[in-house]
mmCIF file of C-alpha atoms in Angstrom:
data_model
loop_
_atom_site.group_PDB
_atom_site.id
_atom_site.type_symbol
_atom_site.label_atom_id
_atom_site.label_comp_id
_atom_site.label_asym_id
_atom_site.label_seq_id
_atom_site.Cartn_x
_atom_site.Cartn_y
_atom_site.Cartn_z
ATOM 1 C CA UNK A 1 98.761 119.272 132.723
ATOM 2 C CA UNK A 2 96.724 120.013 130.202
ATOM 3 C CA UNK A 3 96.880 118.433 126.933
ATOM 4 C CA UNK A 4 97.308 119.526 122.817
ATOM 5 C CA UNK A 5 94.757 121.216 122.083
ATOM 6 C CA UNK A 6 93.590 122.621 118.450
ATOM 7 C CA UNK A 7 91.146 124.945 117.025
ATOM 8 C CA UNK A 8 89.103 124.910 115.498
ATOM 9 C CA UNK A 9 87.694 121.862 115.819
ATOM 10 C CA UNK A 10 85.329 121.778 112.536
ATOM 11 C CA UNK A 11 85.547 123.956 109.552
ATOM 12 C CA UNK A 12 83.619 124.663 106.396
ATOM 13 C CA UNK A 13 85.385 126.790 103.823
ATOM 14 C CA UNK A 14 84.923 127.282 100.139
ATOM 15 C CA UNK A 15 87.513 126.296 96.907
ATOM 16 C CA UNK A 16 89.811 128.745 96.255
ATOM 17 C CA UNK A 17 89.521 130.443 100.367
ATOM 18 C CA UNK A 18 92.460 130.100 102.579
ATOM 19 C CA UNK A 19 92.263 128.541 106.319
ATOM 20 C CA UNK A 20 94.299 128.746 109.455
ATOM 21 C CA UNK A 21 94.614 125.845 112.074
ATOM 22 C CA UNK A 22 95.987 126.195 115.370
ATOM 23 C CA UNK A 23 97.510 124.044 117.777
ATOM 24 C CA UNK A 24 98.786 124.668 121.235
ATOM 25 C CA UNK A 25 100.865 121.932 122.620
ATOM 26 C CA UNK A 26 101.335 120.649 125.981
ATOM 27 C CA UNK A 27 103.414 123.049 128.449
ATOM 28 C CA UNK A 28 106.978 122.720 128.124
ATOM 29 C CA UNK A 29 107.075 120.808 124.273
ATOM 30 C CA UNK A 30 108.774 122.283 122.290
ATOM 31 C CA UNK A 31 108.164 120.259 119.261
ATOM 32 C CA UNK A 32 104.825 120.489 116.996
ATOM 33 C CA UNK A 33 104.189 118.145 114.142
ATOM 34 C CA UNK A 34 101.132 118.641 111.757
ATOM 35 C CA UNK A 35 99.452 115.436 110.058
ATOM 36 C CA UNK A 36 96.468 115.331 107.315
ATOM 37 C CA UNK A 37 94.604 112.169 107.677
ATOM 38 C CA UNK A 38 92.100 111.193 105.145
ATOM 39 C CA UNK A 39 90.235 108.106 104.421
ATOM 40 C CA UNK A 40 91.815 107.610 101.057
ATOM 41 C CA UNK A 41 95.753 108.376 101.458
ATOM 42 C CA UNK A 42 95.778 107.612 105.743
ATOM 43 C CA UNK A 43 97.813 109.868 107.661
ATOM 44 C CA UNK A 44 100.782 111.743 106.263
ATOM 45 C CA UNK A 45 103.338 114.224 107.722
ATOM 46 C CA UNK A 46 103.166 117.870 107.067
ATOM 47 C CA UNK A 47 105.568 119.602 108.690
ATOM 48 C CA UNK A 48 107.330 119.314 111.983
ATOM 49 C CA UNK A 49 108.989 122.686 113.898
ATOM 50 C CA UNK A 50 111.117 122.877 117.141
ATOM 51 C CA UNK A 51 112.011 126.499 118.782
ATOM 52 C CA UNK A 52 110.477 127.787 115.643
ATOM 53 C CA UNK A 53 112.207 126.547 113.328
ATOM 54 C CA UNK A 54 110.806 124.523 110.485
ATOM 55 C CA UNK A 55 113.183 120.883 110.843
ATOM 56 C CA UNK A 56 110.861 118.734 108.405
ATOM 57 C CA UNK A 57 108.519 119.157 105.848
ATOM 58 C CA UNK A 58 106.287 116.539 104.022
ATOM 59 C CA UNK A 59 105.786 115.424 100.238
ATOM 60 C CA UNK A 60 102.431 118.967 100.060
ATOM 61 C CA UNK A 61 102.590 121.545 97.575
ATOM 62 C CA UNK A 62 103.161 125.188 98.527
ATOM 63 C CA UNK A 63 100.138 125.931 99.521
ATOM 64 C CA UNK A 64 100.557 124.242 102.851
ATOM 65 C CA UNK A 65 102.565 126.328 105.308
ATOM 66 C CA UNK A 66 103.195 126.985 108.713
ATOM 67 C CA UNK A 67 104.938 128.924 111.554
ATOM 68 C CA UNK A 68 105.777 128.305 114.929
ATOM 69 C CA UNK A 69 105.541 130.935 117.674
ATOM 70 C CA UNK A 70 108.069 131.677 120.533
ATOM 71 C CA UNK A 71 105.489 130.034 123.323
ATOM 72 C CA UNK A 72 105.453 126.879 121.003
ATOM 73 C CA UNK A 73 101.583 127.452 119.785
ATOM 74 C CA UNK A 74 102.036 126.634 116.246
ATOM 75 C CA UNK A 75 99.855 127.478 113.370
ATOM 76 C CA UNK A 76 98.995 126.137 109.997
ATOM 77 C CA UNK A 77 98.116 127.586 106.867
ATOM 78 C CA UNK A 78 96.727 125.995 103.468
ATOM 79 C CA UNK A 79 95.918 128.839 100.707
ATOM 80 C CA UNK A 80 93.920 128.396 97.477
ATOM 81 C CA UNK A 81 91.712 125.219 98.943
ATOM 82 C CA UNK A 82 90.791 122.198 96.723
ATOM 83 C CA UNK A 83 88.282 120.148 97.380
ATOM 84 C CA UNK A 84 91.101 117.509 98.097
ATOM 85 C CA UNK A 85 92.384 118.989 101.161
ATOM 86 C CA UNK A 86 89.158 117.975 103.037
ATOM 87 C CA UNK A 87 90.829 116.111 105.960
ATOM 88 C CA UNK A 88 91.146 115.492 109.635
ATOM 89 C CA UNK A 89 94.492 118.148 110.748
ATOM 90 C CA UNK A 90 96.002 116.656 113.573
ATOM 91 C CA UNK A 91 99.063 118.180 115.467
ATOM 92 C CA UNK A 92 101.230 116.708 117.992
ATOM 93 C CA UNK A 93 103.270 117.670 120.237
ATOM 94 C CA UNK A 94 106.574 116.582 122.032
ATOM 95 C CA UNK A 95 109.439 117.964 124.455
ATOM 96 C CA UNK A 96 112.508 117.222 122.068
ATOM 97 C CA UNK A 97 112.326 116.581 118.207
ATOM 98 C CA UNK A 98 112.302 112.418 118.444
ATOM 99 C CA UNK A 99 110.168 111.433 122.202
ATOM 100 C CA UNK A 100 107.140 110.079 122.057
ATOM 101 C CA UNK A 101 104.553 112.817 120.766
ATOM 102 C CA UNK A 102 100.952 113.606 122.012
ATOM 103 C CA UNK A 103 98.203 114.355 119.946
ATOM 104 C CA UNK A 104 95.374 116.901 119.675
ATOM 105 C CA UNK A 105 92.020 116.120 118.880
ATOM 106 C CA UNK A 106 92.361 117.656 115.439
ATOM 107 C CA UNK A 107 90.552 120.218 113.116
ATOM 108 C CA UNK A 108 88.467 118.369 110.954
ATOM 109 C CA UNK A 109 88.114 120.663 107.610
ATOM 110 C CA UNK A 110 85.396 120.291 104.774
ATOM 111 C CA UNK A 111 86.017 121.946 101.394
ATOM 112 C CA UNK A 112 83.293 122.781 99.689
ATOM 113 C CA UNK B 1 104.793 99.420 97.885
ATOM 114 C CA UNK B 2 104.279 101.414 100.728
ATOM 115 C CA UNK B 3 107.021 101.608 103.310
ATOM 116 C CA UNK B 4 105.406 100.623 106.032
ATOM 117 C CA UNK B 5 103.118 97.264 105.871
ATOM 118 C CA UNK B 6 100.189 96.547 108.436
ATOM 119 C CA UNK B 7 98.757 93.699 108.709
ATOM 120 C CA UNK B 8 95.965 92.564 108.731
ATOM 121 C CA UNK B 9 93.855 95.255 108.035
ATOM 122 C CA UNK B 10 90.331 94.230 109.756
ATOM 123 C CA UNK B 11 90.280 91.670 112.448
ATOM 124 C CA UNK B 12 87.507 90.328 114.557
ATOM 125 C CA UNK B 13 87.893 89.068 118.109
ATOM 126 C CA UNK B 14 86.004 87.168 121.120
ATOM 127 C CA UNK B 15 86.492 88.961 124.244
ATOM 128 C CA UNK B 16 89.636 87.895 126.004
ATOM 129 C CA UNK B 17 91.560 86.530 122.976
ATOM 130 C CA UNK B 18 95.069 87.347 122.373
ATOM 131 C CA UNK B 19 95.659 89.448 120.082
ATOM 132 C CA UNK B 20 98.815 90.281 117.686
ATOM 133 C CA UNK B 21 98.978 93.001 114.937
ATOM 134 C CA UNK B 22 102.020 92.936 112.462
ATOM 135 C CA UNK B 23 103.877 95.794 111.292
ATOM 136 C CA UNK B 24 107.060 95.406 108.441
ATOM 137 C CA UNK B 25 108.942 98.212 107.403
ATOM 138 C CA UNK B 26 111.361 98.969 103.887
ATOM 139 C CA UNK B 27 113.590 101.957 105.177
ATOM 140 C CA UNK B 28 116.356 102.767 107.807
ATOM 141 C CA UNK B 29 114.426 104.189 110.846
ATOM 142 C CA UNK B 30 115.299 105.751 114.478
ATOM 143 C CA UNK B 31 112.110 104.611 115.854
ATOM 144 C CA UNK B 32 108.913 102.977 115.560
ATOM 145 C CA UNK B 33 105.767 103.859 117.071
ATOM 146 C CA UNK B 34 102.168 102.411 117.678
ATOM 147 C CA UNK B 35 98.903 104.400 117.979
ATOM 148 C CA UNK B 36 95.183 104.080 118.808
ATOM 149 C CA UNK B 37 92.643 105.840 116.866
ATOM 150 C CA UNK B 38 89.381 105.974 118.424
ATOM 151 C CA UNK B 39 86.291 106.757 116.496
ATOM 152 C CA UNK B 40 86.077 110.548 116.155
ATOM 153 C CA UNK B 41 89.705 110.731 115.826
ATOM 154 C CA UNK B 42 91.422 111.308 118.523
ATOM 155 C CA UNK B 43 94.725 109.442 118.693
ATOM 156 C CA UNK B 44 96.868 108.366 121.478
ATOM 157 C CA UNK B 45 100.374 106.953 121.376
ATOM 158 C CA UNK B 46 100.866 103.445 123.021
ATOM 159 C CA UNK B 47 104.180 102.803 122.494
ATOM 160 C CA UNK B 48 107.723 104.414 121.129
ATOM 161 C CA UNK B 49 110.490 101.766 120.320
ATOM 162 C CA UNK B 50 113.707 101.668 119.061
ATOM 163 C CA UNK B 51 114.765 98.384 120.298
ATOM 164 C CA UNK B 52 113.663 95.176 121.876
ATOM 165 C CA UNK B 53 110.380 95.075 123.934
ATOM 166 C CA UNK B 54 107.896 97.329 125.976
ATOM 167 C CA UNK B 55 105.038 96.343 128.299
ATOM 168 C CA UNK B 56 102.344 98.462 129.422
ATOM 169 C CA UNK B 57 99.357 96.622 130.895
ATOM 170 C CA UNK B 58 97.777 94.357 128.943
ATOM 171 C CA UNK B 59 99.483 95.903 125.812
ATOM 172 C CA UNK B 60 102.971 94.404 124.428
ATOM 173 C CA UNK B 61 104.883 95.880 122.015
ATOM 174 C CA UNK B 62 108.357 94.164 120.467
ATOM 175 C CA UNK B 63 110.924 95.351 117.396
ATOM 176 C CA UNK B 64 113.256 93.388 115.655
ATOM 177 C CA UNK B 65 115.488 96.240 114.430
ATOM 178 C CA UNK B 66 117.380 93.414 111.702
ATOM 179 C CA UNK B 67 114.002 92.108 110.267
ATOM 180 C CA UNK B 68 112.870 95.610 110.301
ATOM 181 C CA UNK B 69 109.669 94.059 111.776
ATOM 182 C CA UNK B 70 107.373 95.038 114.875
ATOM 183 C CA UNK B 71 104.393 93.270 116.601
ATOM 184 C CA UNK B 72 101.407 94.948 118.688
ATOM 185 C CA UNK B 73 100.256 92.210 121.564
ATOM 186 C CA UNK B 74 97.195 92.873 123.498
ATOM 187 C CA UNK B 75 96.156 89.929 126.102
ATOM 188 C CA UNK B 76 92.792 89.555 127.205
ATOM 189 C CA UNK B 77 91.268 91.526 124.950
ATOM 190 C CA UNK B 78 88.147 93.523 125.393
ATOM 191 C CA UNK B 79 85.001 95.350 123.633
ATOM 192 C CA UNK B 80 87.207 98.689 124.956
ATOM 193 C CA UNK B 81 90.018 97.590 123.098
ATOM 194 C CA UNK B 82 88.171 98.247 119.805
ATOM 195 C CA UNK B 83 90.030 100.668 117.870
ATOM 196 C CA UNK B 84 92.485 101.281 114.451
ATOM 197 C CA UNK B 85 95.648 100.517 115.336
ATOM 198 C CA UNK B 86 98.302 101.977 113.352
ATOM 199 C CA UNK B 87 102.459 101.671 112.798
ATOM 200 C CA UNK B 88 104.752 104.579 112.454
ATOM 201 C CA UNK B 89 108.121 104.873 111.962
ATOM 202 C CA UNK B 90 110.277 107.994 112.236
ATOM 203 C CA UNK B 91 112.586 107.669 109.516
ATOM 204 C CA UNK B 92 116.504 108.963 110.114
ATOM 205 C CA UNK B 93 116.173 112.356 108.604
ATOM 206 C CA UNK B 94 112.793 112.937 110.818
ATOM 207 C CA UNK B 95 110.181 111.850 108.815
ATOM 208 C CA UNK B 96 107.408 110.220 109.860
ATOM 209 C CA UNK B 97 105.867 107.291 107.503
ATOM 210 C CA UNK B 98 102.499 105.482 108.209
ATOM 211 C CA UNK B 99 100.809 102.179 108.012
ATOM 212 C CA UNK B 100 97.353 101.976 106.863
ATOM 213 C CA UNK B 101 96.141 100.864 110.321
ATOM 214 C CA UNK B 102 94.403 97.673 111.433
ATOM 215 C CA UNK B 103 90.546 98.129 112.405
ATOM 216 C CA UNK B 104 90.478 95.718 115.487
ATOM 217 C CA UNK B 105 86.636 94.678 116.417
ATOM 218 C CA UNK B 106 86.872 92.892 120.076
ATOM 219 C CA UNK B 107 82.823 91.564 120.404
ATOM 220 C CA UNK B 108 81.231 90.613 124.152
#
């Protein structure tokens, strides 16, 4: 079975751009959770969605959003980029809303 | 204070020492889990509790749900072993809280 996997892997973008992540979980999970991991705050939850519907979302401003897709491939977006959002993105995935979840390798973004 | 507690935060260990890694916890949870982090980033999950003790290899993992503590055991440890470990618990609305990790260093 192949695993979660996420793209892209690296990005570069500019303050004040806009970036989408995606993640495409395991076969048959349908549960994705989105973390933001970053040397200074460690990792905190974003958002969590089951049968695309958004069931949790973390302490992040507007700008972070995200949508879930009938096959379970979620995506993330964060508009208006600050400097601050420069993190590892790391989504997980699970079958039902509380098992043990599997992670992808992440999208590490730089904000320039 | 955060509310989840890891400690300690670096430790250093001679291949094939036992190690244990402490995790405390502030708020009413549904489960707790441990993770690996590898250099580069990729994380895997070890171990989901809710209650009482799981064993896989040389990896032990216990809760005590009224102390609102957890331990991470690893027996004869090894340079492979080398890792951040980190505590989360999945609070009862969903939410998942953190603990800063512990950087384990397991030297030949």
């Amino acid at each position: 079975k192949a695993g979660v996997t996420q793209t892209p892997r690296y990005l570069i973008k500019t303050r004040g751009q806009q970036v989408t992540l995606s993640c495409s979980p395991i076969s048959g999970h349908r549960s994705v959770s989105w973390y933001q991991q970053t040397p200074g705050q460690g990792l905190q939850f974003l958002f969590e969605y089951f049968s695309e519907t958004q069931r949790n979302k973390g302490n992040f401003p507007g700008r972070f959003s995200g949508r879930q897709f009938s096959n379970s491939r979620s995506e993330m977006n964060v508009s208006t980029l600050e400097l601050g959002d420069s993190a590892l993105y790391l989504c997980a995935s699970s079958f039902e809303d509380r098992d043990e979840q599997y992670f992808g390798p992440g999208t590490r973004l730089t904000v320039t | 204070k955060n509310e989840v507690e890891q400690s300690p935060q670096n430790l250093t260990a001679q291949e094939g020492e036992f190690i244990t890694i402490n995790c405390s916890y502030s708020v009413g949870i549904s489960a707790l889990h441990w993770l690996q982090q590898h250099p580069g980033g990729g994380i895997v999950s070890l171990f989901m509790l809710s209650s009482g003790k799981k064993k896989h290899g040389r990896l032990i993992a216990t809760i005590n749900i009224q102390e609102k503590h957890s331990s991470l055991h690893i027996t004869a440890s090894h340079p492979r072993d080398s890792a951040v470990y980190i505590c989360a618990v999945r609070l009862n609305n969903n939410d998942m809280r953190f603990g800063a990790g512990t950087r384990l260093t397991v030297k030949p």
